[in-house]
Short mmCIF file of C-alpha atoms in Angstrom, two decimals:
data_model
loop_
_atom_site.label_atom_id
_atom_site.label_comp_id
_atom_site.label_asym_id
_atom_site.label_seq_id
_atom_site.Cartn_x
_atom_site.Cartn_y
_atom_site.Cartn_z
CA MET A 1 4.55 31.55 98.93
CA GLU A 2 7.41 29.16 98.76
CA ASN A 3 10.60 30.44 96.89
CA ILE A 4 10.53 27.33 94.62
CA ALA A 5 11.62 27.47 90.94
CA ILE A 6 10.92 23.82 90.15
CA GLU A 7 9.04 21.08 91.97
CA LEU A 8 8.46 17.61 91.07
CA ARG A 9 6.20 15.33 93.38
CA GLY A 10 5.96 11.65 92.77
CA VAL A 11 6.97 11.83 89.20
CA THR A 12 7.19 8.50 87.36
CA VAL A 13 8.52 8.07 83.79
CA ASN A 14 8.94 4.86 81.75
CA TYR A 15 10.05 4.32 78.23
CA GLY A 16 8.13 1.18 77.39
CA THR A 17 9.36 -1.49 79.75
CA LYS A 18 12.46 0.60 80.71
CA ARG A 19 12.37 2.47 83.91
CA ALA A 20 13.68 6.14 83.73
CA LEU A 21 12.24 7.75 86.87
CA THR A 22 10.24 6.27 89.70
CA ASP A 23 8.34 8.41 92.32
CA ALA A 24 10.96 11.30 91.82
CA SER A 25 10.34 14.36 94.26
CA ILE A 26 12.44 17.53 94.39
CA LYS A 27 12.12 21.19 95.27
CA ILE A 28 14.73 23.44 93.66
CA PRO A 29 14.70 27.00 95.08
CA TYR A 30 15.17 30.20 92.93
CA HIS A 31 18.63 31.64 92.84
CA THR A 32 20.52 28.42 93.50
CA PHE A 33 23.19 26.58 91.55
CA THR A 34 22.23 22.91 91.39
CA GLY A 35 24.45 20.09 90.16
CA VAL A 36 22.80 16.86 89.10
CA ILE A 37 24.82 13.87 89.20
CA GLY A 38 24.30 10.17 88.52
CA MET A 39 25.49 7.23 86.31
CA ASN A 40 24.72 7.17 82.60
CA GLY A 41 21.13 6.15 81.98
CA ALA A 42 20.12 6.89 85.52
CA GLY A 43 17.53 9.52 84.74
CA LYS A 44 19.38 12.83 84.59
CA SER A 45 18.31 13.54 80.87
CA THR A 46 14.73 12.46 81.62
CA LEU A 47 14.70 14.83 84.51
CA PHE A 48 15.62 17.67 82.29
CA LYS A 49 13.09 16.60 79.66
CA VAL A 50 10.37 16.65 82.31
CA ILE A 51 11.30 20.08 83.52
CA MET A 52 11.10 21.21 79.81
CA GLY A 53 7.79 19.65 79.21
CA LEU A 54 9.23 17.30 76.38
CA VAL A 55 8.33 14.19 78.42
CA LYS A 56 4.99 13.83 80.13
CA PRO A 57 5.18 11.85 83.28
CA GLU A 58 2.90 8.69 83.59
CA SER A 59 2.09 10.15 87.12
CA GLY A 60 3.01 12.87 89.39
CA PHE A 61 3.06 16.63 89.64
CA VAL A 62 5.42 19.16 87.95
CA SER A 63 5.62 22.85 88.48
CA VAL A 64 8.07 25.34 86.92
CA CYS A 65 8.01 28.87 88.22
CA SER A 66 4.68 28.05 89.69
CA ASP A 67 3.29 27.12 86.20
CA PRO A 68 2.48 23.85 84.57
CA THR A 69 5.50 23.05 82.20
CA ASP A 70 3.68 23.99 78.96
CA VAL A 71 2.89 27.45 80.37
CA ALA A 72 6.42 27.83 81.62
CA GLN A 73 7.76 27.10 78.20
CA LYS A 74 5.29 29.45 76.57
CA HIS A 75 6.66 32.15 78.79
CA GLY A 76 10.15 31.23 78.21
CA HIS A 77 11.03 30.59 81.76
CA VAL A 78 13.46 27.82 81.03
CA ALA A 79 16.38 27.79 78.53
CA TYR A 80 18.41 24.69 77.73
CA VAL A 81 22.06 24.46 76.88
CA PRO A 82 22.68 21.24 74.95
CA GLN A 83 25.60 18.75 74.88
CA THR A 84 28.20 19.79 72.40
CA GLU A 85 27.86 16.52 70.47
CA LEU A 86 24.15 17.10 69.83
CA VAL A 87 24.78 20.38 67.86
CA ASP A 88 25.76 20.49 64.11
CA TRP A 89 28.65 22.76 64.23
CA HIS A 90 29.09 22.68 60.39
CA PHE A 91 25.77 24.43 59.87
CA PRO A 92 26.38 27.93 58.46
CA ILE A 93 25.15 30.28 61.12
CA SER A 94 26.79 33.14 62.79
CA VAL A 95 27.21 33.66 66.56
CA TYR A 96 24.67 36.70 66.43
CA ASP A 97 22.01 34.46 64.72
CA VAL A 98 22.48 31.65 67.21
CA VAL A 99 21.84 34.06 70.03
CA MET A 100 18.89 35.78 68.12
CA MET A 101 17.20 32.22 68.16
CA GLY A 102 16.69 32.96 71.94
CA ARG A 103 14.34 35.79 70.89
CA ILE A 104 11.94 33.91 68.59
CA GLY A 105 9.31 33.53 71.38
CA HIS A 106 9.41 37.31 71.88
CA GLN A 107 8.98 38.23 68.13
CA ASN A 108 5.71 38.72 66.21
CA GLN A 109 4.07 36.00 64.16
CA PHE A 110 6.19 37.09 61.11
CA LEU A 111 9.35 36.63 63.34
CA LYS A 112 10.43 40.25 62.52
CA ARG A 113 13.27 41.37 64.50
CA ASN A 114 13.27 44.76 66.18
CA THR A 115 15.50 47.14 68.12
CA THR A 116 14.82 45.48 71.41
CA ASP A 117 15.72 42.05 70.04
CA ASN A 118 19.08 43.46 68.74
CA GLU A 119 19.70 45.06 72.15
CA GLN A 120 18.92 41.77 74.10
CA VAL A 121 21.14 39.86 71.76
CA MET A 122 24.12 42.31 72.21
CA ASN A 123 23.56 42.47 75.76
CA ALA A 124 23.67 38.81 76.25
CA LEU A 125 26.82 38.47 74.15
CA ALA A 126 28.38 41.22 76.25
CA GLN A 127 27.53 39.27 79.55
CA VAL A 128 29.29 36.14 78.27
CA ARG A 129 32.16 38.39 76.80
CA MET A 130 31.61 37.28 73.25
CA THR A 131 30.70 40.68 71.66
CA ASP A 132 33.80 40.60 69.36
CA PHE A 133 32.67 37.18 67.97
CA ALA A 134 29.11 38.28 66.98
CA ASN A 135 29.86 37.83 63.18
CA ARG A 136 31.95 34.71 63.45
CA GLN A 137 30.61 31.41 62.24
CA ILE A 138 29.78 29.23 65.26
CA GLY A 139 31.75 26.43 63.90
CA GLU A 140 34.98 28.42 64.08
CA LEU A 141 34.82 28.82 67.80
CA SER A 142 36.59 26.85 70.58
CA GLY A 143 34.66 24.54 72.80
CA GLY A 144 34.51 27.00 75.67
CA GLN A 145 33.34 29.82 73.33
CA LYS A 146 30.69 27.65 71.74
CA LYS A 147 29.30 27.06 75.41
CA ARG A 148 29.27 30.75 76.15
CA VAL A 149 27.24 31.38 72.87
CA PHE A 150 24.56 28.96 73.90
CA VAL A 151 24.55 30.55 77.50
CA ALA A 152 24.09 33.94 75.57
CA ARG A 153 21.12 32.50 73.73
CA ALA A 154 19.53 31.40 77.06
CA LEU A 155 20.07 34.98 78.36
CA ALA A 156 18.60 36.54 75.26
CA GLN A 157 15.54 34.46 75.81
CA GLY A 158 15.09 36.09 79.27
CA ALA A 159 14.97 32.68 80.90
CA ASP A 160 14.84 32.48 84.71
CA ILE A 161 16.12 28.97 84.85
CA LEU A 162 19.10 27.68 82.84
CA LEU A 163 19.58 23.89 82.32
CA LEU A 164 22.92 22.76 81.10
CA ASP A 165 23.63 19.20 80.00
CA GLU A 166 27.25 18.21 80.56
CA PRO A 167 28.59 21.78 79.93
CA PHE A 168 32.11 20.81 80.79
CA ALA A 169 32.46 17.94 78.43
CA GLY A 170 35.44 18.44 76.09
CA LEU A 171 36.67 21.58 77.64
CA ASP A 172 40.19 22.10 78.85
CA ALA A 173 40.79 23.23 82.54
CA THR A 174 41.05 26.90 81.79
CA SER A 175 37.86 26.98 79.69
CA GLU A 176 36.03 24.93 82.32
CA ARG A 177 37.02 27.29 85.10
CA SER A 178 35.99 30.26 83.10
CA LEU A 179 32.65 28.92 82.31
CA ILE A 180 32.07 27.95 85.99
CA GLU A 181 32.83 31.60 86.89
CA LEU A 182 30.34 32.93 84.37
CA LEU A 183 27.69 30.48 85.76
CA ILE A 184 28.34 31.49 89.31
CA GLN A 185 28.01 35.08 88.36
CA LEU A 186 24.73 34.47 86.67
CA LYS A 187 23.47 32.78 89.72
CA GLU A 188 24.56 35.72 91.89
CA GLN A 189 22.56 37.98 89.29
CA GLY A 190 19.41 35.94 90.15
CA LYS A 191 19.39 33.15 87.74
CA THR A 192 18.57 29.56 88.71
CA VAL A 193 21.25 27.31 87.28
CA ILE A 194 20.97 23.48 86.99
CA LEU A 195 23.53 21.38 85.36
CA ALA A 196 24.22 17.82 84.78
CA THR A 197 27.75 16.85 85.08
CA HIS A 198 30.14 13.94 85.63
CA ASP A 199 32.75 16.39 86.91
CA LEU A 200 32.48 15.40 90.69
CA LEU A 201 35.99 16.99 91.54
CA SER A 202 34.92 20.57 90.87
CA LEU A 203 31.32 20.15 92.03
CA PRO A 204 31.79 21.01 95.74
CA ASP A 205 33.39 24.18 94.84
CA THR A 206 30.92 25.16 92.11
CA CYS A 207 27.37 24.17 93.14
CA ASP A 208 25.71 25.12 96.37
CA HIS A 209 23.05 22.45 95.94
CA VAL A 210 23.29 18.84 94.69
CA ALA A 211 20.67 16.34 93.28
CA LEU A 212 21.62 12.67 93.35
CA VAL A 213 19.80 10.80 90.55
CA LYS A 214 19.39 6.96 90.37
CA TYR A 215 16.18 6.19 88.67
CA GLY A 216 14.68 8.80 90.99
CA ILE A 217 15.95 11.44 93.35
CA ILE A 218 18.36 9.69 96.04
CA ALA A 219 18.84 13.01 97.68
CA TYR A 220 18.73 16.83 97.16
CA GLY A 221 19.89 19.75 99.26
CA PRO A 222 23.03 21.89 100.11
CA THR A 223 26.14 20.49 98.83
CA LYS A 224 27.68 20.14 102.31
CA GLU A 225 24.84 18.11 103.51
CA VAL A 226 24.38 16.01 100.29
CA PHE A 227 27.60 15.50 98.71
CA THR A 228 28.87 12.82 101.12
CA LYS A 229 30.71 9.56 100.55
CA GLU A 230 27.75 7.47 101.74
CA LEU A 231 25.23 9.16 99.45
CA VAL A 232 27.48 9.44 96.42
CA SER A 233 28.46 5.84 96.76
CA GLN A 234 24.92 4.81 96.92
CA THR A 235 24.27 6.87 93.73
CA PHE A 236 27.11 5.30 91.75
CA ASP A 237 26.97 1.78 93.15
CA GLY A 238 30.29 2.46 95.00
CA LEU A 239 32.21 3.11 91.82
CA LEU A 240 34.04 6.18 92.98
CA HIS A 241 37.57 7.11 92.07
CA HIS A 242 39.71 10.24 92.98
CA VAL A 243 36.82 12.03 94.85
CA THR A 244 37.41 13.82 98.11
CA PHE A 245 34.68 14.30 100.59
CA ASN A 246 34.73 16.78 103.44
#
């Protein structure tokens, strides 16, 4: 059996008359760190929504952990770390409770927490080095700390695949490097990490695979093979600045 975490074959998605993805095909292996890059509005968010089962393609095949997307979601195979601006940071909730949200799928019909839930939450916080902030309000944290909390929520869920949408937006260089090191560590521990990013400068040293998206999949594969001037220029219509290629 193929070691494939996510597979799309011939996937097409349109929003009314607007094209989002056309005949998109990709196979992402388990235990890889994939950077998804492309222009704004070129289909990156739609690709994530298809993987999460939030958008049903007009045509094509989608498999996540060898299951249809609805089954994969039911089993908690995929966890999503949203863009910072999509979260209401003024909502009064503690770091602990944010991470506990990742356990909802494991709780009984009355959403009653148990010892296992607490252990999983504290273990997840320990992995991202945020244990000391468990009782802090989420809105009090720095940008980098907030990202770590949402990664902890994904870990508490027990997801095999982590999807991160623009995780470096708004972070300073130190926080970005710290988050990158955490994600690389999680990949080495067996997670499949997929992130959409505009940070092309750090991508070659961060991701072992790259997906180029332009209303479909332009190319996908090992970074050294796909992150080339020719292919990236094609993806961004030649609008490249300050990017160095090997």
